[in-house]
Amino acid sequence: MLDTRFAGKDLNPVWLAPLAGITIPAVRKFYKALGAGLTHTEMISCAGLVHGSKKTFRMMETFGEAPPVVIQLFAGDTDTLLKGVELALKQDKWAAISINMACPMPKVLKKGAGASLLKNIEGAERMIKGLMVFQKPVWIKIRKISDNY
Ligand SMILES: Cc1cc2nc3c(=O)[nH]c(=O)nc-3n(C[C@H](O)[C@H](O)[C@H](O)COP(=O)(O)O)c2cc1C
């Protein structure tokens, strides 16, 4: 379900997935022009937002893109996640929040984020429940990775 602003709208069910380093505004705009019903940002670090990283804040820029745009965020703990979401939602342009519990990159797993959250179900549950306070549509992207990680 999307933000109520999009309820009842006939969106193309073909969407642009979140792709780190790829789904920058120009690419989202291009896919939207090709007919994508919805686009995702790249995965954006909540820790980066919390620490005020300019580079991370720039990842939240949009350039006159047609909505809906969904922001994808990641964090290794609930506190950082909720603080990051709060900062992201100061910009009232996101149709939903996607939480990345799928990324298999070692540098993300090491922080307890991405796919490693599937090995920390209580932590993942705390994150999801914590997000209810924002009254915003949320979806979680998950990926089962090898037990060796
Ligand atoms: C270069 C690259 C970057 C990706 N970045 C993200 C990301 O930031 N967030 C995410 O949830 N998935 C990410 N993915 C996974 C894709 O969104 C998608 O789930 C995956 O490619 C499988 O989709 P497909 O079967 O259509 O290829 C990435 C995949 C690739 C290849």
Coordinates of C-alpha atoms and ligand atoms in Angstrom, one line a residue:
M1 CA 0.0 0.0 0.0
L2 CA 1.2 3.5 -0.8
D3 CA 0.7 6.9 0.7
T4 CA -3.0 7.9 0.5
R5 CA -2.0 10.5 -2.1
F6 CA -1.7 7.5 -4.5
A7 CA -4.7 5.5 -3.4
G8 CA -7.0 4.6 -6.3
K9 CA -4.4 5.7 -8.9
D10 CA -3.9 3.2 -11.7
L11 CA -0.1 2.7 -11.4
N12 CA 1.8 0.4 -13.8
P13 CA 2.7 -2.7 -11.7
V14 CA 6.2 -2.6 -13.3
W15 CA 8.4 -0.7 -10.8
L16 CA 12.1 0.3 -10.8
A17 CA 13.9 -1.6 -8.0
P18 CA 16.3 0.1 -5.7
L19 CA 19.8 -0.2 -7.1
A20 CA 22.8 1.2 -5.2
G21 CA 24.8 3.6 -7.4
I22 CA 22.3 3.3 -10.2
T23 CA 18.8 4.6 -9.2
I24 CA 19.9 8.2 -9.0
P25 CA 17.3 10.9 -9.9
A26 CA 18.2 11.1 -13.6
V27 CA 17.8 7.3 -13.9
R28 CA 14.5 7.3 -12.0
K29 CA 13.2 10.1 -14.2
F30 CA 14.2 8.1 -17.3
Y31 CA 12.4 4.9 -16.1
K32 CA 9.4 6.9 -15.1
A33 CA 9.3 8.4 -18.6
L34 CA 9.4 4.8 -19.9
G35 CA 6.3 4.1 -17.9
A36 CA 7.5 2.6 -14.6
G37 CA 4.7 2.9 -12.1
L38 CA 7.0 3.7 -9.2
T39 CA 10.7 4.2 -8.6
H40 CA 13.0 3.6 -5.6
T41 CA 16.0 5.6 -4.5
E42 CA 19.3 3.8 -3.9
M43 CA 19.7 2.4 -0.4
I44 CA 20.4 5.3 1.9
S45 CA 22.3 4.9 5.2
C46 CA 20.4 6.1 8.2
A47 CA 23.7 6.4 10.1
G48 CA 24.9 8.8 7.3
L49 CA 21.8 10.9 7.8
V50 CA 22.1 10.9 11.6
H51 CA 25.8 12.0 11.3
G52 CA 24.8 14.7 8.9
S53 CA 26.8 13.4 5.9
K54 CA 26.3 15.8 3.0
K55 CA 26.9 12.9 0.6
T56 CA 24.1 10.9 2.2
F57 CA 21.7 13.8 2.2
R58 CA 22.4 14.4 -1.5
M59 CA 21.1 10.9 -2.1
M60 CA 17.6 12.1 -1.0
E61 CA 17.5 14.7 -3.8
T62 CA 14.8 14.5 -6.4
F63 CA 14.8 16.5 -9.6
G64 CA 11.2 17.2 -10.6
E65 CA 10.5 13.5 -10.9
A66 CA 6.9 12.4 -11.3
P67 CA 5.8 10.6 -8.0
P68 CA 5.5 8.1 -6.5
V69 CA 9.1 7.7 -5.3
V70 CA 9.9 5.3 -2.5
I71 CA 12.9 6.0 -0.3
Q72 CA 15.0 2.9 0.7
L73 CA 16.8 3.1 4.0
F74 CA 19.1 0.8 6.0
A75 CA 20.4 0.7 9.5
G76 CA 21.9 -1.9 11.9
D77 CA 19.8 -0.9 14.9
T78 CA 16.4 0.5 15.7
D79 CA 17.5 3.7 17.2
T80 CA 19.6 4.7 14.1
L81 CA 16.8 3.5 11.8
L82 CA 14.1 5.6 13.5
K83 CA 16.3 8.7 13.7
G84 CA 17.2 8.3 10.0
V85 CA 13.5 7.8 9.0
E86 CA 12.5 10.9 10.9
L87 CA 15.1 12.9 9.0
A88 CA 14.1 11.5 5.7
L89 CA 10.4 12.2 6.3
K90 CA 11.1 15.9 6.9
Q91 CA 10.9 15.9 3.1
D92 CA 7.3 15.2 2.4
K93 CA 7.9 13.5 -1.0
W94 CA 8.1 9.8 -0.3
A95 CA 5.2 7.5 -1.2
A96 CA 6.5 4.8 1.2
I97 CA 9.5 3.7 3.1
S98 CA 11.4 0.6 2.0
I99 CA 13.7 -0.9 4.5
N100 CA 16.7 -2.9 3.2
M101 CA 17.0 -6.2 4.9
A102 CA 18.5 -7.7 1.8
C103 CA 21.9 -6.3 1.0
P104 CA 24.6 -9.0 1.1
M105 CA 27.6 -6.6 0.9
P106 CA 30.1 -7.4 3.7
K107 CA 30.4 -3.8 4.8
V108 CA 26.6 -3.6 5.3
L109 CA 26.4 -7.1 7.0
K110 CA 29.2 -6.1 9.4
K111 CA 27.1 -3.3 10.7
G112 CA 24.2 -5.7 11.4
A113 CA 22.2 -4.2 8.6
G114 CA 20.9 -5.5 5.3
A115 CA 20.4 -9.3 5.0
S116 CA 22.1 -9.9 8.4
L117 CA 18.8 -8.7 10.0
L118 CA 17.2 -12.1 8.9
K119 CA 19.6 -13.6 11.5
N120 CA 18.4 -11.1 14.1
I121 CA 14.6 -11.5 13.9
E122 CA 14.0 -9.8 17.2
G123 CA 16.0 -6.8 16.0
A124 CA 14.1 -6.7 12.7
E125 CA 10.8 -7.0 14.5
R126 CA 11.7 -4.1 16.8
M127 CA 12.6 -2.0 13.7
I128 CA 9.4 -2.7 11.9
K129 CA 7.2 -2.1 15.0
G130 CA 9.1 1.1 15.7
L131 CA 8.3 2.4 12.3
M132 CA 4.5 2.3 13.0
V133 CA 4.9 5.7 14.8
F134 CA 5.4 7.4 11.5
Q135 CA 2.0 6.3 10.0
K136 CA 3.6 5.8 6.7
P137 CA 3.4 2.8 4.3
V138 CA 6.5 0.6 4.9
W139 CA 7.8 -2.4 3.0
I140 CA 10.7 -4.6 3.8
K141 CA 13.0 -6.0 1.2
I142 CA 14.5 -9.3 2.4
R143 CA 17.1 -11.7 1.1
K144 CA 18.1 -15.1 2.6
I145 CA 21.9 -15.4 2.3
S146 CA 24.3 -18.2 3.0
D147 CA 24.7 -19.2 6.7
N148 CA 28.4 -18.7 6.3
Y149 CA 28.1 -14.9 6.5
Ligands
LIG1 C1 24.1 -3.1 -8.8 C2 23.0 -3.5 -8.0 C3 22.6 -2.7 -6.9 C4 21.6 -3.1 -6.1 N1 21.2 -2.2 -5.0 C5 20.2 -2.6 -4.3 C6 19.7 -1.7 -3.2 O1 20.3 -0.6 -3.0 N2 18.7 -2.0 -2.5 C7 18.0 -3.2 -2.7 O2 17.0 -3.5 -2.0 N3 18.4 -4.1 -3.7 C8 19.4 -3.8 -4.5 N4 19.8 -4.6 -5.5 C9 18.9 -5.8 -5.7 C10 17.9 -5.4 -6.8 O3 17.0 -4.4 -6.4 C11 17.1 -6.7 -7.2 O4 16.4 -7.1 -6.1 C12 17.9 -7.8 -7.7 O5 18.7 -7.3 -8.8 C13 17.0 -8.9 -8.2 O6 16.2 -8.5 -9.2 P1 16.2 -9.1 -10.6 O7 15.9 -10.5 -10.4 O8 15.1 -8.3 -11.4 O9 17.6 -8.8 -11.1 C14 20.8 -4.3 -6.3 C15 21.2 -5.1 -7.4 C16 22.2 -4.7 -8.2 C17 22.6 -5.6 -9.3

